[in-house]
mmCIF file of C-alpha atoms in Angstrom:
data_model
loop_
_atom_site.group_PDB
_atom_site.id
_atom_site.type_symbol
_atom_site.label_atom_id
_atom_site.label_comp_id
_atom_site.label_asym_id
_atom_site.label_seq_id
_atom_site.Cartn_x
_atom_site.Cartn_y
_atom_site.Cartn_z
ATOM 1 C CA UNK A 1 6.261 114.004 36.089
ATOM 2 C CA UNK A 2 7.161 110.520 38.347
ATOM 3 C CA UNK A 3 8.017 107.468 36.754
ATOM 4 C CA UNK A 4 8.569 103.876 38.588
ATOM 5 C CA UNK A 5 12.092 103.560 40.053
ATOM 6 C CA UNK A 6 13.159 100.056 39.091
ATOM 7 C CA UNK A 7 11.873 97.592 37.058
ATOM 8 C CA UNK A 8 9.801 95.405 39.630
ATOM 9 C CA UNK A 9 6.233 94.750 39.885
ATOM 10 C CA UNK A 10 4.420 95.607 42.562
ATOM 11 C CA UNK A 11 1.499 94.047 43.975
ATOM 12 C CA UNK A 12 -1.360 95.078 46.976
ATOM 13 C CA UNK A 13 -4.439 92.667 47.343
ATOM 14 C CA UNK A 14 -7.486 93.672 49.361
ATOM 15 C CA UNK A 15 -10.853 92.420 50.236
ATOM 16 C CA UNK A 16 -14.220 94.809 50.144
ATOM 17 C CA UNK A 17 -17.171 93.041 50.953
ATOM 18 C CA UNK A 18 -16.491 89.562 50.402
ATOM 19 C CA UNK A 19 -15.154 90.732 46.980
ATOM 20 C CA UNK A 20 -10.923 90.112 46.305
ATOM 21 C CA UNK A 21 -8.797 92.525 44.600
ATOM 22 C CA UNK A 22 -5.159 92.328 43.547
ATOM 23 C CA UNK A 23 -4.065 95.677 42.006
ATOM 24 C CA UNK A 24 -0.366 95.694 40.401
ATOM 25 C CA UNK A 25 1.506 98.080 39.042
ATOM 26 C CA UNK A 26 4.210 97.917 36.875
ATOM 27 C CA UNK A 27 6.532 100.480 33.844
ATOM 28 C CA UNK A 28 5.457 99.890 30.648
ATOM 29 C CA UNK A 29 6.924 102.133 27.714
ATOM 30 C CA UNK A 30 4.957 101.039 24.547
ATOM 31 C CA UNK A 31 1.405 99.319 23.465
ATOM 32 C CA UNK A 32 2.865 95.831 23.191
ATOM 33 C CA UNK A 33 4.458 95.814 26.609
ATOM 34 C CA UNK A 34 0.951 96.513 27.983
ATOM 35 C CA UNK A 35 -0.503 94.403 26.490
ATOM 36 C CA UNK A 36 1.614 91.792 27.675
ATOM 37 C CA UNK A 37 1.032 92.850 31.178
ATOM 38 C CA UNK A 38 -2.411 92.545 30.978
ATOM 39 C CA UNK A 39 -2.417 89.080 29.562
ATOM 40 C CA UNK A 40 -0.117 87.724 32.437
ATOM 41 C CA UNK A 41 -2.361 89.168 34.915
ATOM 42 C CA UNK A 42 -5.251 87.651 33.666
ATOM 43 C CA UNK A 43 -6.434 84.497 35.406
ATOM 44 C CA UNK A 44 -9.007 82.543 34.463
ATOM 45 C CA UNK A 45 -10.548 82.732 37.643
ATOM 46 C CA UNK A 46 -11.358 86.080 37.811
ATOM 47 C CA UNK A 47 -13.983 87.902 36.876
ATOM 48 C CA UNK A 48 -12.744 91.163 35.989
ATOM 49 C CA UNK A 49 -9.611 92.205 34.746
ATOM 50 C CA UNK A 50 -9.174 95.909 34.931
ATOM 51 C CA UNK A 51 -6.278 98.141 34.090
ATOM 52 C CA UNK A 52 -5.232 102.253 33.447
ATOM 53 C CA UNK A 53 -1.912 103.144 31.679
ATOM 54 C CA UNK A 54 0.322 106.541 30.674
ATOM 55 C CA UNK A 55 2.458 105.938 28.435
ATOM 56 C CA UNK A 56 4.935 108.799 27.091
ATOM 57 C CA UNK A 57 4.359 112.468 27.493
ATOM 58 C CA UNK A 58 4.126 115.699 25.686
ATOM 59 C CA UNK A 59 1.812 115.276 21.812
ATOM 60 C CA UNK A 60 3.155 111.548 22.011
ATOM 61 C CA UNK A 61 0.880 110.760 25.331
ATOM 62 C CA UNK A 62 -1.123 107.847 25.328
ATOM 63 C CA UNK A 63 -3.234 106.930 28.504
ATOM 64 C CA UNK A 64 -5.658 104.597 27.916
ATOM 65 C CA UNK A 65 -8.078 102.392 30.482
ATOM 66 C CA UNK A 66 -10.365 99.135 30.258
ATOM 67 C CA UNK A 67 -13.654 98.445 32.357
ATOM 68 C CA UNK A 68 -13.103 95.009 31.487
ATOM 69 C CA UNK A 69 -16.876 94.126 31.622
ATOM 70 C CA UNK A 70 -17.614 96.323 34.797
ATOM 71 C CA UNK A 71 -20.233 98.923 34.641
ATOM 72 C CA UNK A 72 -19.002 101.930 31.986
ATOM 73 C CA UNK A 73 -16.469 104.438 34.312
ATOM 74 C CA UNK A 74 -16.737 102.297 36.988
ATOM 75 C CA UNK A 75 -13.082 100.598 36.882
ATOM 76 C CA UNK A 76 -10.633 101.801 34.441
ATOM 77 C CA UNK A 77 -11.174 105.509 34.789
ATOM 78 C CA UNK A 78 -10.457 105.501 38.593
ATOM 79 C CA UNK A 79 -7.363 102.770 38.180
ATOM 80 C CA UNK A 80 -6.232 105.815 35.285
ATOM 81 C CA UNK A 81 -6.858 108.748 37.268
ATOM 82 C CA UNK A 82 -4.629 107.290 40.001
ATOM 83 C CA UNK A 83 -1.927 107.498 37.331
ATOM 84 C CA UNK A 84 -2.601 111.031 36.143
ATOM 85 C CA UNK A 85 -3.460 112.560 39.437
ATOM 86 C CA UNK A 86 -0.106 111.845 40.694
ATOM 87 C CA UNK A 87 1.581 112.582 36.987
ATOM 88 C CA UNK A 88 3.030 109.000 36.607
ATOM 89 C CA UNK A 89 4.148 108.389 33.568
ATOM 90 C CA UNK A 90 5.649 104.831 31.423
ATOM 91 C CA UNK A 91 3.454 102.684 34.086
ATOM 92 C CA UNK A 92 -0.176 100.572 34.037
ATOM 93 C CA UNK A 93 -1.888 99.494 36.823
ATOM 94 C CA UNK A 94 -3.847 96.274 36.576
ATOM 95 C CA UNK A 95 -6.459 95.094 39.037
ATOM 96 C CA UNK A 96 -7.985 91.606 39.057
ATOM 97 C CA UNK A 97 -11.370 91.358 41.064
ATOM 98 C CA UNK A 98 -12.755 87.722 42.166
ATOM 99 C CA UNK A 99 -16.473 88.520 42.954
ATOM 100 C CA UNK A 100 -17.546 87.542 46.584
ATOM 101 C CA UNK A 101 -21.069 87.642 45.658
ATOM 102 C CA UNK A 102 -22.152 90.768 47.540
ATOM 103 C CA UNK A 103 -22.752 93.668 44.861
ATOM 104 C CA UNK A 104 -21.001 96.755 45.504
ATOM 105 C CA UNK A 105 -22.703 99.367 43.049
ATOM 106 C CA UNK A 106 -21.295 101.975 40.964
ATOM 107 C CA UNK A 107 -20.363 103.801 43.772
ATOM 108 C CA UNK A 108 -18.720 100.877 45.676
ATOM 109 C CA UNK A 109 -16.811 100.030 42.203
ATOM 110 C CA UNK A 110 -15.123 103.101 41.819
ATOM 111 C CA UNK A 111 -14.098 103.556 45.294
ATOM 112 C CA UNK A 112 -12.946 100.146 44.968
ATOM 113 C CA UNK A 113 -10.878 100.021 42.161
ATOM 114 C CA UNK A 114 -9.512 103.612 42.699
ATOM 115 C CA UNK A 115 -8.689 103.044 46.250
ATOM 116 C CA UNK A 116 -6.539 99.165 45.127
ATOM 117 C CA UNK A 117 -4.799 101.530 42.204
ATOM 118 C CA UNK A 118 -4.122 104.357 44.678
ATOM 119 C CA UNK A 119 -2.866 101.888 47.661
ATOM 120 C CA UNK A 120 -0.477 99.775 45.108
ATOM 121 C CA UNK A 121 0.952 103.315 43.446
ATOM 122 C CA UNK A 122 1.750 104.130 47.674
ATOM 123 C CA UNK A 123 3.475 101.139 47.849
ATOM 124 C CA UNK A 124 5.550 101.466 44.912
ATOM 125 C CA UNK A 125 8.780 103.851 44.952
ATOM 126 C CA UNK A 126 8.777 107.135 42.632
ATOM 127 C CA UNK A 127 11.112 109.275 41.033
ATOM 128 C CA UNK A 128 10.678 112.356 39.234
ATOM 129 C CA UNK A 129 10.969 111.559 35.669
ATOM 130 C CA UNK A 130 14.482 112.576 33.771
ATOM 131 C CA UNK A 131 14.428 113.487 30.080
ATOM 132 C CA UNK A 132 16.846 111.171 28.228
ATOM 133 C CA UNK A 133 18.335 111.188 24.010
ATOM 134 C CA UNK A 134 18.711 108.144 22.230
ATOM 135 C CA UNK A 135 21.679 108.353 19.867
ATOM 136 C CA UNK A 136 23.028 106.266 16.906
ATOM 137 C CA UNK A 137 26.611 107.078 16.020
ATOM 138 C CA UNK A 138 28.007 106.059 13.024
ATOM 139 C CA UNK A 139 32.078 106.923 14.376
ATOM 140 C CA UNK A 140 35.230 106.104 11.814
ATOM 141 C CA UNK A 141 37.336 102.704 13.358
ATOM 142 C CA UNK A 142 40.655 104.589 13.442
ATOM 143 C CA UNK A 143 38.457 106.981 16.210
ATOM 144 C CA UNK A 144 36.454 104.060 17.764
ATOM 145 C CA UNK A 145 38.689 103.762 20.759
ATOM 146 C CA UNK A 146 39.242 107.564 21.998
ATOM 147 C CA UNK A 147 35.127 107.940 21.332
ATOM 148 C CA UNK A 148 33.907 104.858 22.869
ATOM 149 C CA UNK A 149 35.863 105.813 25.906
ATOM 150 C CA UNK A 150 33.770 109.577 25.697
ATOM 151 C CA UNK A 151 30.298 108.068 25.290
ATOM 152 C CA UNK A 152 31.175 105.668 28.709
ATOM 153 C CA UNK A 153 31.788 108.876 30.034
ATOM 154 C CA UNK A 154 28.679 110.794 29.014
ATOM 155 C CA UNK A 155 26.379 108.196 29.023
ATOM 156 C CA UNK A 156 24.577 104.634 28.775
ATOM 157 C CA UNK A 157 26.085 102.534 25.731
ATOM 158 C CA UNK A 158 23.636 100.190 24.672
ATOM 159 C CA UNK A 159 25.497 98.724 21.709
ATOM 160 C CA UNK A 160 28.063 98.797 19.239
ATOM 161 C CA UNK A 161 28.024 97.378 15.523
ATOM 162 C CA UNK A 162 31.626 96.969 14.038
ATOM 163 C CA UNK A 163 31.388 97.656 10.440
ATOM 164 C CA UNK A 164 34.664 98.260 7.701
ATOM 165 C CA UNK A 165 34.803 101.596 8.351
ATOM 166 C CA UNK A 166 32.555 102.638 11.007
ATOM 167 C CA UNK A 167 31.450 101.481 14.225
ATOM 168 C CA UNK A 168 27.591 102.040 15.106
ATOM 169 C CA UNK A 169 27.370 103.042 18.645
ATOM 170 C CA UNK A 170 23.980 103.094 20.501
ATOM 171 C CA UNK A 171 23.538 105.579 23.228
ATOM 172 C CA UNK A 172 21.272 107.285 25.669
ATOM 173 C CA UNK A 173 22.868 110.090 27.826
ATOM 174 C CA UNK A 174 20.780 112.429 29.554
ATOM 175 C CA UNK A 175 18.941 115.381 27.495
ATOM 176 C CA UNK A 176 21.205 118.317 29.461
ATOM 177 C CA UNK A 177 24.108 116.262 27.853
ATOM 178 C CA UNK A 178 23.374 115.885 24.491
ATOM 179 C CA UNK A 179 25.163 118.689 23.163
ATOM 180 C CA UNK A 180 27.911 118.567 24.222
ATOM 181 C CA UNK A 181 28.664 114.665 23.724
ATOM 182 C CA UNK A 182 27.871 115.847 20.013
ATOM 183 C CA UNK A 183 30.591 118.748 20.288
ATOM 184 C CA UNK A 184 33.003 116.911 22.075
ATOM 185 C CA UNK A 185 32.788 113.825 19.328
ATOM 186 C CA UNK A 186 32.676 115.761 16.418
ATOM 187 C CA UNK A 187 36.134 117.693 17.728
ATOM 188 C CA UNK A 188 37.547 114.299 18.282
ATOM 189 C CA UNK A 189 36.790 113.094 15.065
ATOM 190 C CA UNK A 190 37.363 115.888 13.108
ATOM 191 C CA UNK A 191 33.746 116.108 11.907
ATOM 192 C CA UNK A 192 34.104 112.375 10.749
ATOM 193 C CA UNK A 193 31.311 111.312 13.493
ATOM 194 C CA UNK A 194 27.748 111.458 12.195
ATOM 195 C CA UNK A 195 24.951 111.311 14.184
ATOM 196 C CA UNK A 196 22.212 108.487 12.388
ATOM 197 C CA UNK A 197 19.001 108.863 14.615
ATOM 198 C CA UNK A 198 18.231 110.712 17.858
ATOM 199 C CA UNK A 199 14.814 110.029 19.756
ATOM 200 C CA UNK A 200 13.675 111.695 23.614
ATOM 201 C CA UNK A 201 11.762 109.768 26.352
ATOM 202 C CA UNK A 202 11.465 109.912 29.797
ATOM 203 C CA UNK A 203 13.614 107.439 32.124
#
């Protein structure tokens, strides 16, 4: 599986038949994130606002498209199959059509808004997909020091809580090292580290 590398939008515009299409696409790891994405690349100009999105993998897979007031199949299924075709994951592609008048039939949609997905996803850069754990650590303050420094080492630390007598650490280090960050932190804490919540995505 591919995901986006980096963060950044990307955007191709083309014109077929008098018609304009800007296609963008863009990660998006949840419901509400594409959903946001849509709504900023609506414009109330438009006519059609058209999208495709995979989101997650494995039982947890969502991929999901809108027509947008096209003809039935003739916009979001292409846009989507751009996605799955290539195995992109965590990204939507929106396109935006302005209609130019001339009427491009069911035939000339799909090619259309399959060929703007397919042209921004070849602009775009792509990397396969790495399995990653998300960790909470609950980790005793007299060990906070040696173990923070281990988790820097290991992976990503995304926070850290101080509490009385614990600090909650949040962490994503890649799936390969999993366990062993939970070896190696249990050994330095004598077994006084405790692992809260653990969740696996694709980064």
């Amino acid at each position: 599986m591919l995901v986006l590398d980096g963060a950044d939008e990307v955007v191709e515009s083309t014109t077929i038949r008098k018609s304009r299409f800007v296609a963008t696409v863009a990660p998006v790891s949840s419901e509400d994130e594409l959903s946001a994405l849509v709504d900023r690349k609506r414009d109330p100009s438009a006519n059609h606002t058209c999208w495709g999105a995979v989101i997650g993998s494995g039982p947890q897979r969502i991929a999901r498209c809108s027509d947008d007031g096209e003809p039935a199949g003739t916009a979001g299924p292409p846009i989507l199959a751009a996605l799955t075709s290539r195995e992109v994951v965590d990204a939507a592609i929106v396109v935006v059509r302005w209609f130019g008048g001339v009427k491009l039939g069911a035939g000339g949609l799909v090619r259309a808004y399959g060929g703007s997905a397919t042209a921004v996803l070849d602009k775009a850069s792509l990397r396969e997909a790495r399995p990653v754990t998300r960790m909470r650590l609950d980790v005793p303050v007299h060990d906070a020091g040696r173990a923070e420094r281990l988790l820097y080492s290991l992976g990503d630390v995304h926070g850290a809580v101080y509490g009385a007598a614990c600090v909650t650490y949040t962490v994503e280090v890649g799936a390969e090292h999993e366990g062993s960050l939970r070896d190696r932190l249990m050994s330095l804490t004598s077994g006084g580290a405790q692992v809260v919540e653990v969740a696996r995505r694709l980064a």
